[in-house]
PDB file of C-alpha atoms and ligand atoms in Angstrom:
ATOM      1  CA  UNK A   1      49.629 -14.501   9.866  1.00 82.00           C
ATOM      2  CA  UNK A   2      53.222 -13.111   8.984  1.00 97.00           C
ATOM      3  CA  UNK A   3      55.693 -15.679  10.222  1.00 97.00           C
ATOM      4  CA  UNK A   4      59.117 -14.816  11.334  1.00 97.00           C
ATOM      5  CA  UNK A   5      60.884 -17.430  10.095  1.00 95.00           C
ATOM      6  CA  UNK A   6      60.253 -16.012   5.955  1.00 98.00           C
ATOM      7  CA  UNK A   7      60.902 -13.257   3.827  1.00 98.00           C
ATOM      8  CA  UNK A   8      57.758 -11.060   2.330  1.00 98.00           C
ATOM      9  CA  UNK A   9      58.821  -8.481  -1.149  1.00 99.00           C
ATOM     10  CA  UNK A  10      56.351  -6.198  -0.986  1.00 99.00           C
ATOM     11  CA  UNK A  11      56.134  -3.480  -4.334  1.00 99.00           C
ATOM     12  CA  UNK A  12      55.397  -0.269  -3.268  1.00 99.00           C
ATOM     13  CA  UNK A  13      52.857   1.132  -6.463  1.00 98.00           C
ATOM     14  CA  UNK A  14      54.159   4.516  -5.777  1.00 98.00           C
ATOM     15  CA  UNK A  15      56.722   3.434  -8.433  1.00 98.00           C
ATOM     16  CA  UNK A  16      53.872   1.771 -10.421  1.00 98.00           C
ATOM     17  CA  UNK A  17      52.507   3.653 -13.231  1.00 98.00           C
ATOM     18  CA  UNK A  18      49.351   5.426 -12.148  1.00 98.00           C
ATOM     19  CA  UNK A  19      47.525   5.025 -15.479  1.00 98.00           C
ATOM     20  CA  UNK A  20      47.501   1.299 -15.655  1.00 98.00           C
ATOM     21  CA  UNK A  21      47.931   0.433 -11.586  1.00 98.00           C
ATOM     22  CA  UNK A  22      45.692  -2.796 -11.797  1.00 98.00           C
ATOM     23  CA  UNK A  23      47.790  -3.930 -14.207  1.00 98.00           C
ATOM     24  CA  UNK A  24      51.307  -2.827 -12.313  1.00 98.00           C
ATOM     25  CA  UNK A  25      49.937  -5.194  -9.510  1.00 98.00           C
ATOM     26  CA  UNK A  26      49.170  -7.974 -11.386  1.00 98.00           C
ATOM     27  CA  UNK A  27      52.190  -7.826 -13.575  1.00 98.00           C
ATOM     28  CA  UNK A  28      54.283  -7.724  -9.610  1.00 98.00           C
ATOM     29  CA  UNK A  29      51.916 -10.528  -8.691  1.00 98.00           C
ATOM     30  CA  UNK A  30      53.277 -12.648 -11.500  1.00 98.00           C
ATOM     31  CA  UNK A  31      56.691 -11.845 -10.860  1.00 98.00           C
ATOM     32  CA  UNK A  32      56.830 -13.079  -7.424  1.00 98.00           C
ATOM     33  CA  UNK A  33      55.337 -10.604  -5.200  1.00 98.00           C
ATOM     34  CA  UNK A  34      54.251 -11.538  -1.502  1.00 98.00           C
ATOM     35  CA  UNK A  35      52.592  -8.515  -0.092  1.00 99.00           C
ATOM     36  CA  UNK A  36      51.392  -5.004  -2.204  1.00 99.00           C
ATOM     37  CA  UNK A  37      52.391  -2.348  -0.135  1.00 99.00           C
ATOM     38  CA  UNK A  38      50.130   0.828  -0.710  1.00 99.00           C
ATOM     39  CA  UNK A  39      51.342   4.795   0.470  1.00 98.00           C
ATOM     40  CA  UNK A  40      48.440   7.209   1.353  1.00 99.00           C
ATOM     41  CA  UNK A  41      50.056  10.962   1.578  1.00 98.00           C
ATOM     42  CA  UNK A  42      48.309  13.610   3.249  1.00 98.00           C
ATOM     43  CA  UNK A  43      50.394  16.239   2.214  1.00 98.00           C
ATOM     44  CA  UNK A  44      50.666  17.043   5.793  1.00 98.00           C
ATOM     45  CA  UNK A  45      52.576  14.655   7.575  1.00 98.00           C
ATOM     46  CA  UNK A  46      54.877  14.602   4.212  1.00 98.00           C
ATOM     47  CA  UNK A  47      54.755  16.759   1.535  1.00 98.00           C
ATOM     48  CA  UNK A  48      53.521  14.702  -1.004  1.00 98.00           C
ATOM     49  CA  UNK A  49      49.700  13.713  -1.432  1.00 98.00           C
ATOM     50  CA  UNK A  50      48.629  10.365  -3.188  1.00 98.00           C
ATOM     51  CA  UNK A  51      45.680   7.640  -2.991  1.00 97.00           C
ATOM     52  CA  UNK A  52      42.618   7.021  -0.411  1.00 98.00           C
ATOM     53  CA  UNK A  53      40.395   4.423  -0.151  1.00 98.00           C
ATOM     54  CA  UNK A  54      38.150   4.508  -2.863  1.00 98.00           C
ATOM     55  CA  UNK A  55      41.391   3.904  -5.173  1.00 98.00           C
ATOM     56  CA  UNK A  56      42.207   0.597  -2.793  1.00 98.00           C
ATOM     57  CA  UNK A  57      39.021  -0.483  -3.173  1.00 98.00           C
ATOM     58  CA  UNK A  58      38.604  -0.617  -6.507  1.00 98.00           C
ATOM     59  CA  UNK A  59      42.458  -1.877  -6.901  1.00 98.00           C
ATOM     60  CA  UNK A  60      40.936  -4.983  -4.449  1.00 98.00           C
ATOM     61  CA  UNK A  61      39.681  -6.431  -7.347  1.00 97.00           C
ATOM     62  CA  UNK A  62      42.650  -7.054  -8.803  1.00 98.00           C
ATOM     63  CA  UNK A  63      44.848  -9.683  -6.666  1.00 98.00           C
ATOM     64  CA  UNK A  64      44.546 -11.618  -3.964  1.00 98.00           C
ATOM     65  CA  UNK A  65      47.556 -10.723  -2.359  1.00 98.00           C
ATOM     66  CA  UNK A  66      47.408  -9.081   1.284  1.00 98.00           C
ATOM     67  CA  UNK A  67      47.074  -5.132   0.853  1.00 99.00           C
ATOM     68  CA  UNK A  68      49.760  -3.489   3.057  1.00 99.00           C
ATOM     69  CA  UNK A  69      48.497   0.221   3.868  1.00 99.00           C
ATOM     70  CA  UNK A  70      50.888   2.335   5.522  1.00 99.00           C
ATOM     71  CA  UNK A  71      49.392   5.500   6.563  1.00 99.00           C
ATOM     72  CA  UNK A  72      51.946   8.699   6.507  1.00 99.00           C
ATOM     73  CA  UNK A  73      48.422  10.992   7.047  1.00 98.00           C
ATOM     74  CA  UNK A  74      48.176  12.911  10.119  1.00 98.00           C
ATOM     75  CA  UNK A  75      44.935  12.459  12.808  1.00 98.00           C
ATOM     76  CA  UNK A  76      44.537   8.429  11.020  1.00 98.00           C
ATOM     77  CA  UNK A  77      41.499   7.606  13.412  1.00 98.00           C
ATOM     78  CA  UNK A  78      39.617   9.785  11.238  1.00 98.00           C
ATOM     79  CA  UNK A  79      40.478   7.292   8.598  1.00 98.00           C
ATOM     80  CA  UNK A  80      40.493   4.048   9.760  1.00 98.00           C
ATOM     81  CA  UNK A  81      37.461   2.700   9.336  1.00 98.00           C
ATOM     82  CA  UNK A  82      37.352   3.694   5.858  1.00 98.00           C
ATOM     83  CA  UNK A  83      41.183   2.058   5.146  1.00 98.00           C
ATOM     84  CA  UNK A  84      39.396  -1.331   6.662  1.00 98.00           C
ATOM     85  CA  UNK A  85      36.176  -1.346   4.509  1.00 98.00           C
ATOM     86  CA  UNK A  86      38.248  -0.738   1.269  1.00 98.00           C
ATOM     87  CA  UNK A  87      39.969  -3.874   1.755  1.00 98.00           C
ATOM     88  CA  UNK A  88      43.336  -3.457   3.802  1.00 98.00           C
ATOM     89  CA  UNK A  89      45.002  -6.083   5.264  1.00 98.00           C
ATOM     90  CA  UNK A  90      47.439  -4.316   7.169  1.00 99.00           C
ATOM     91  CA  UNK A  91      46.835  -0.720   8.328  1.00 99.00           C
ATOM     92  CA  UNK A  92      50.669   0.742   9.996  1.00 99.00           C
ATOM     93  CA  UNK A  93      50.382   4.630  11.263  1.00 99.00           C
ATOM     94  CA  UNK A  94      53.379   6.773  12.212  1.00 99.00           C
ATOM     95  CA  UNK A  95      54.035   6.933  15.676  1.00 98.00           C
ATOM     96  CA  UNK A  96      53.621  10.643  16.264  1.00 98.00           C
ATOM     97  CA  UNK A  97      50.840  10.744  13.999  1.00 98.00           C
ATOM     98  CA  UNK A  98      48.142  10.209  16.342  1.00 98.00           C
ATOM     99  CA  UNK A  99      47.877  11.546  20.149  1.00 97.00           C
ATOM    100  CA  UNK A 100      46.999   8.458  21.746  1.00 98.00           C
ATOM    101  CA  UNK A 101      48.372   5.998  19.483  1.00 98.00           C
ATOM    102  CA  UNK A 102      47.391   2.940  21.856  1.00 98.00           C
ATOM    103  CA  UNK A 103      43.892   4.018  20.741  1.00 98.00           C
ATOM    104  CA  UNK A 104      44.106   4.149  17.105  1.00 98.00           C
ATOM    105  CA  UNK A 105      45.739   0.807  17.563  1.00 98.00           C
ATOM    106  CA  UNK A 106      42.856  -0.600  19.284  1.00 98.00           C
ATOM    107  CA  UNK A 107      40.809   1.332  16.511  1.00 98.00           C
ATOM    108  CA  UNK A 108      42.431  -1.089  13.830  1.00 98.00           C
ATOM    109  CA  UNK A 109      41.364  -4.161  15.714  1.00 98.00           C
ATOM    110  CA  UNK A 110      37.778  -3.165  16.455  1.00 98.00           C
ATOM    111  CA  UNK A 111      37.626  -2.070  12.851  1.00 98.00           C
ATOM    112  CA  UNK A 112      38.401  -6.005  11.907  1.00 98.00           C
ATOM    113  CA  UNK A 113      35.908  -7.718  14.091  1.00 98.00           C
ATOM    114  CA  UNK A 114      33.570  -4.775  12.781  1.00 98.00           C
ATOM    115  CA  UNK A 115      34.192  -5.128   9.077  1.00 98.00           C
ATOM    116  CA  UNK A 116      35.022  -9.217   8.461  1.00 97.00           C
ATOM    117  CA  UNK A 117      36.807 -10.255   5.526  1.00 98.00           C
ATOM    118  CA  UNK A 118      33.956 -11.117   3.667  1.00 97.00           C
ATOM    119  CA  UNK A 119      32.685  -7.563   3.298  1.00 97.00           C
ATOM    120  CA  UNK A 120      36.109  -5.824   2.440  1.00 98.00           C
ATOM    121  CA  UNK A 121      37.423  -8.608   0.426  1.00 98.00           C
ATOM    122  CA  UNK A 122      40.725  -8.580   2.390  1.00 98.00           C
ATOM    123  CA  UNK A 123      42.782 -11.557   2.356  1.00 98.00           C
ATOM    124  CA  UNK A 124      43.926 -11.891   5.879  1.00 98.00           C
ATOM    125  CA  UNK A 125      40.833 -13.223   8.793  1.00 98.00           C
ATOM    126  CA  UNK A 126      42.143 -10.374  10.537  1.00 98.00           C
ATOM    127  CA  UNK A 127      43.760  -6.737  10.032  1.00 98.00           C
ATOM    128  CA  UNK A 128      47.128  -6.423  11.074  1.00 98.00           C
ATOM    129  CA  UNK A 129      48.166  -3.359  12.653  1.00 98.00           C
ATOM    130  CA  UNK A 130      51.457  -2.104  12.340  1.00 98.00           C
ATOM    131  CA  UNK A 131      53.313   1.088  13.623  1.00 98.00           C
ATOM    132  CA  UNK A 132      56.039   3.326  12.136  1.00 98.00           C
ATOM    133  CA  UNK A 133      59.478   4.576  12.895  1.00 98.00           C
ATOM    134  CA  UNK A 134      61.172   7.797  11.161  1.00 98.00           C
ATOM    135  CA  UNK A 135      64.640   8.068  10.864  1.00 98.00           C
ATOM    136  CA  UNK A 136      65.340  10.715  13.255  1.00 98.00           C
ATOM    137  CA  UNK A 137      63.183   8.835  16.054  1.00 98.00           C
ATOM    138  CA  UNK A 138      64.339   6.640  18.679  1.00 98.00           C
ATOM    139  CA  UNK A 139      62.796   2.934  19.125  1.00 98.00           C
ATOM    140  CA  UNK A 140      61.720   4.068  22.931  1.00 98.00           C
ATOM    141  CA  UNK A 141      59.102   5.669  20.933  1.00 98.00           C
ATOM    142  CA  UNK A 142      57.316   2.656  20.537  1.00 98.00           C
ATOM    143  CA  UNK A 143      58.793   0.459  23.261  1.00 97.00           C
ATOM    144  CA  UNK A 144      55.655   0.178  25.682  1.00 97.00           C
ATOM    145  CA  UNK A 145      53.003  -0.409  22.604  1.00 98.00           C
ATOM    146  CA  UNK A 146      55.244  -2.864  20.302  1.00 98.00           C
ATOM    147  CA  UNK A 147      53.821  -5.402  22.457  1.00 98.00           C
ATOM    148  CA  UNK A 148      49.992  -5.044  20.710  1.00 98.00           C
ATOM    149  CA  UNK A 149      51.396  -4.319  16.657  1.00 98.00           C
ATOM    150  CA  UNK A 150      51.793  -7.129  14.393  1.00 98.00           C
ATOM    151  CA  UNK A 151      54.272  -5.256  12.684  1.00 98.00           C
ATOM    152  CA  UNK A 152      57.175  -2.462  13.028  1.00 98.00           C
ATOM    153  CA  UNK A 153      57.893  -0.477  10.080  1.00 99.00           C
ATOM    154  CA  UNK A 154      61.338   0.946  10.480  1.00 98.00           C
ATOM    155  CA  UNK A 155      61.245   3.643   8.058  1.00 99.00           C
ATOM    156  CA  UNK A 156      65.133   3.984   5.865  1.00 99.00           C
ATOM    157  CA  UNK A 157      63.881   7.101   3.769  1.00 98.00           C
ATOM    158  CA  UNK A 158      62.212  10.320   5.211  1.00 98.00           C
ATOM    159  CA  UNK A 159      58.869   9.336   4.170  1.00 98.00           C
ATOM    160  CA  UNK A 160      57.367  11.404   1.029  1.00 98.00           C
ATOM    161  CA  UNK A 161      58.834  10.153  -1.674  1.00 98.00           C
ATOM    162  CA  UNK A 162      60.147   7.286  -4.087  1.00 98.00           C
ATOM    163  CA  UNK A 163      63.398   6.558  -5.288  1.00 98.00           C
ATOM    164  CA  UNK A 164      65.207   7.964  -2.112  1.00 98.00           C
ATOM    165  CA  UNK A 165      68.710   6.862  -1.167  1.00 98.00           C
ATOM    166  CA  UNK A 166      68.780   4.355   2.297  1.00 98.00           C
ATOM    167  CA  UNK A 167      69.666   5.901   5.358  1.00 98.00           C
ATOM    168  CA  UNK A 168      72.553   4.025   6.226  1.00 98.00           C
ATOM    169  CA  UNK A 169      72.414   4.851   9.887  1.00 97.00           C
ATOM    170  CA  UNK A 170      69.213   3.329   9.978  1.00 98.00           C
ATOM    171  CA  UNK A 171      71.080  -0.119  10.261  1.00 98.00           C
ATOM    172  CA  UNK A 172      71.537   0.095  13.640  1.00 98.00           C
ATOM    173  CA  UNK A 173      68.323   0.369  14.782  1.00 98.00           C
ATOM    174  CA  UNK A 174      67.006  -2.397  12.740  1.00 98.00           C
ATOM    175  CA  UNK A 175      69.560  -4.811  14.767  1.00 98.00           C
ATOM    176  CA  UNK A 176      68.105  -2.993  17.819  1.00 98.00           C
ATOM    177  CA  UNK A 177      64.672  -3.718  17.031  1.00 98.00           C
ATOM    178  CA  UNK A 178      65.443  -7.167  16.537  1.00 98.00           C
ATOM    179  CA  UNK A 179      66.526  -7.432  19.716  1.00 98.00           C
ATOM    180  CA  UNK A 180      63.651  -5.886  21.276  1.00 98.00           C
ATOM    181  CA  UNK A 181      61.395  -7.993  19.099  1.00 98.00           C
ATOM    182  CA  UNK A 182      62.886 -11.223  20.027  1.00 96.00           C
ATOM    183  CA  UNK A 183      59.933 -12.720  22.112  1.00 97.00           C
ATOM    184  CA  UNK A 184      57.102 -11.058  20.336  1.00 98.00           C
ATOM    185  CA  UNK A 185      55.208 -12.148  17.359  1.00 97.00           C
ATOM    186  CA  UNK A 186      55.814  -9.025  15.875  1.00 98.00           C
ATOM    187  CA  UNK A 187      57.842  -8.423  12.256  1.00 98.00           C
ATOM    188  CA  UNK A 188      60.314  -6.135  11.070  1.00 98.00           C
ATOM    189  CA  UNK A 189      59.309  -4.178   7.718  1.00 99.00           C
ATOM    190  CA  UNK A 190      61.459  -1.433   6.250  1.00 99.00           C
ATOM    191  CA  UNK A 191      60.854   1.039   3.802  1.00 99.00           C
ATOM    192  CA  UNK A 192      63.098   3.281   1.535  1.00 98.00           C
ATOM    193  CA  UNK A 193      65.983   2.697  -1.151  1.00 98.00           C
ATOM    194  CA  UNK A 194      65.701  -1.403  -0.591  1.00 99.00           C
ATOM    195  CA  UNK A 195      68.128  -2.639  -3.165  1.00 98.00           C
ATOM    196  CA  UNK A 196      69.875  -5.697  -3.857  1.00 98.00           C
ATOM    197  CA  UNK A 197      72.993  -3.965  -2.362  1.00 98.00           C
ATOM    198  CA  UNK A 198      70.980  -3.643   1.087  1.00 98.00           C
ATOM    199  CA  UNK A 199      68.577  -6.367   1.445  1.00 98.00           C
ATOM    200  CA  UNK A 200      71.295  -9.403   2.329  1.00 98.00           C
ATOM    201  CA  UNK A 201      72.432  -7.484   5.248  1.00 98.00           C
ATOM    202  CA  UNK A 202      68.530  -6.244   6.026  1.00 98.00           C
ATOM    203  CA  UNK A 203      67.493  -9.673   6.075  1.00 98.00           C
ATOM    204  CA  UNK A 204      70.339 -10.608   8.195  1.00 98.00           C
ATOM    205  CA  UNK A 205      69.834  -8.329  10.797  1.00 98.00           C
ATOM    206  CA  UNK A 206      66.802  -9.825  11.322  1.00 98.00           C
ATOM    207  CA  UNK A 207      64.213  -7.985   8.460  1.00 98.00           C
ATOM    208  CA  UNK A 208      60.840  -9.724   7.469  1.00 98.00           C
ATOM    209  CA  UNK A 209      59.085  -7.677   4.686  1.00 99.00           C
ATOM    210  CA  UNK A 210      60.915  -5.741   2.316  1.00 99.00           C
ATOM    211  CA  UNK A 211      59.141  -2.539   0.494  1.00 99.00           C
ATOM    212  CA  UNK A 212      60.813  -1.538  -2.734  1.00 99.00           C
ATOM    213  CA  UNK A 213      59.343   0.531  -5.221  1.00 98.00           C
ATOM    214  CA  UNK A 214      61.652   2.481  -7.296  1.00 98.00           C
ATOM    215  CA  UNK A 215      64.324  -1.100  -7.649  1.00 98.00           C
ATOM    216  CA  UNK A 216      61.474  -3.523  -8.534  1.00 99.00           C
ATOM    217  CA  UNK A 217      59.209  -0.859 -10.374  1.00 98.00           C
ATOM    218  CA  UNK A 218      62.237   0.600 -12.887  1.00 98.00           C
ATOM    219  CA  UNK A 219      63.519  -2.746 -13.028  1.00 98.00           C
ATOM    220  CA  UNK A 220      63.845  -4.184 -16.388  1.00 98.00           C
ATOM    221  CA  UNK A 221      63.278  -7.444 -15.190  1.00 98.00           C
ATOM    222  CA  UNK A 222      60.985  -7.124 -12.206  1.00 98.00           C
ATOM    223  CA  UNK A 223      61.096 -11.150 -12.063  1.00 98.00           C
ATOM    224  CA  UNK A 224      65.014 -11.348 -10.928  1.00 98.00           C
ATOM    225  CA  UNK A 225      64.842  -8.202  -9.135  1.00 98.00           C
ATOM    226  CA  UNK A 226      62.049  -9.087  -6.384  1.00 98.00           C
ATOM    227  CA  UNK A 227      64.746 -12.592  -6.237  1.00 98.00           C
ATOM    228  CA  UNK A 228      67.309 -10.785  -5.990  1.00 98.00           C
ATOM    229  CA  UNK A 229      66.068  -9.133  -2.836  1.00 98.00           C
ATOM    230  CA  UNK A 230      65.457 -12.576  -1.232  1.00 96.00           C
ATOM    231  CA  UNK A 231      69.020 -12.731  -0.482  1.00 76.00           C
TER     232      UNK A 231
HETATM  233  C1  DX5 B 301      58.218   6.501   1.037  1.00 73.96           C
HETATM  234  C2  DX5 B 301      57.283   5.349   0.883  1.00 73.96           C
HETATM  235  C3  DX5 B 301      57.871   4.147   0.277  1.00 73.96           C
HETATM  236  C4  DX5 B 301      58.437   4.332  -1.104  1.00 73.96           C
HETATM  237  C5  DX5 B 301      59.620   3.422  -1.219  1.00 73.96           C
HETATM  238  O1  DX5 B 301      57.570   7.496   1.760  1.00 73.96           O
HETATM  239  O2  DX5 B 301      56.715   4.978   2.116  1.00 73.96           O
HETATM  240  O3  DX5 B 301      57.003   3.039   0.325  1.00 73.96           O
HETATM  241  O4  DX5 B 301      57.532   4.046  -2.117  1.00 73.96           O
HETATM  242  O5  DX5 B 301      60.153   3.622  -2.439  1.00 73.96           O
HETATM  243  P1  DX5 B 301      61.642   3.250  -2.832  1.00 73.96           P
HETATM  244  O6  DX5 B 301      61.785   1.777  -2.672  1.00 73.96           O
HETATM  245  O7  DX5 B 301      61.707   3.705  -4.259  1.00 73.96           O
HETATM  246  O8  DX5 B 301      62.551   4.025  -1.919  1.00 73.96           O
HETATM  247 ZN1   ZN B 302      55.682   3.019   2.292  1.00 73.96          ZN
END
């Protein structure tokens, strides 16, 4: 479903403006976007608290483009069937989010075959499940369960927030993942202060999908800056 071989720009809408966020995605849409990419706070695994599923759901009605849900909520089982019925195509949880994450992960694919694409008006046959790396943790993390995610979010900010400056360090473990990645199907996403400054050498190193809000939301032109992040 996501191919290694192409680039994704994926808006994050916590840039968007709240009052008007149907229109925010299809104004993106126009410009070029690939993927919406959609952050649920909990104000417990980050101090910040934003939208749930009755929000995507009604927000489904506005594009066809694949919803990307990335989870930064504590205990997401709880959640997960809900995230799939309001029409997610990707559901990614934080590794130390959830006690047995080889579970929840299982959770996501039972909620597909349980909720088709028909009845959530997803785009995608299938839910992709994808898992999530904070700065300060190491990729061994994840090592024996990359094998069953679709997707690894590499996180460049401390989750929480828009408009955060990219972890530099974070470089290095994006080349790393790559490497670990190399005979798997799954993609490399990062998240956080993806500019045009950052994106060349993010791509190069081996990046699929590219989350910017703050760049592509402030932008003036939101058509040359989603481009401009194609490298
Ligand atoms: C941060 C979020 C990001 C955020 C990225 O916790 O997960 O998706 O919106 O925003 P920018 O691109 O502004 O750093
Ligand atoms: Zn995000």
């Amino acid at each position: 479903m996501l191919k290694k071989n192409k680039i994704y720009v994926a808006p994050s809408i916590l840039s968007a403006d709240f009052s008007k966020l149907g229109e925010e995605i299809r104004d993106v849409e126009s410009c070029g976007a690939d993927i919406i990419h959609i952050d649920v706070m909990d104000g417990h695994f980050v101090p910040n608290i934003t939208i749930g599923p009755s929000v995507i759901k009604s927000l489904r009605k506005t594009t066809r483009l694949p919803f990307d849900v990335h989870l930064m909520i504590e205990e997401p089982d709880r959640y997960i069937d809900d995230f799939a019925l309001s029409g997610s195509d990707i559901i990614t949880v934080h590794e130390e989010t959830t006690r047995h994450l080889h579970r929840t992960l299982q959770k996501i694919r039972e909620a597909s075959s349980k909720f088709p694409m028909e009845k959530t008006g997803r785009v995608f046959k299938d839910i992709l499940c994808g898992v999530s790396v904070n700065p300060h943790r190491p990729l061994c993390a994840i090592e024996e369960i990359v094998k069953e995610t679709d997707l690894l979010l590499i996180m460049t900010v401390n989750p929480g927030f828009g408009g955060q400056k990219f972890i530099e360090e974070t470089m290095d473990k994006i080349k790393k993942a790559n490497n670990m990645l190399k005979n798997l199907k799954t993609v490399i996403e990062v998240d956080g202060g993806v500019n045009r400054e950052n994106a060349g050498r993010l791509i190069q190193n081996g990046v699929n999908i590219l989350v910017a809000g703050n760049y592509i939301f402030s932008a003036k032109n939101r058509k040359s800056a989603i481009k401009s992040l194609r490298g």
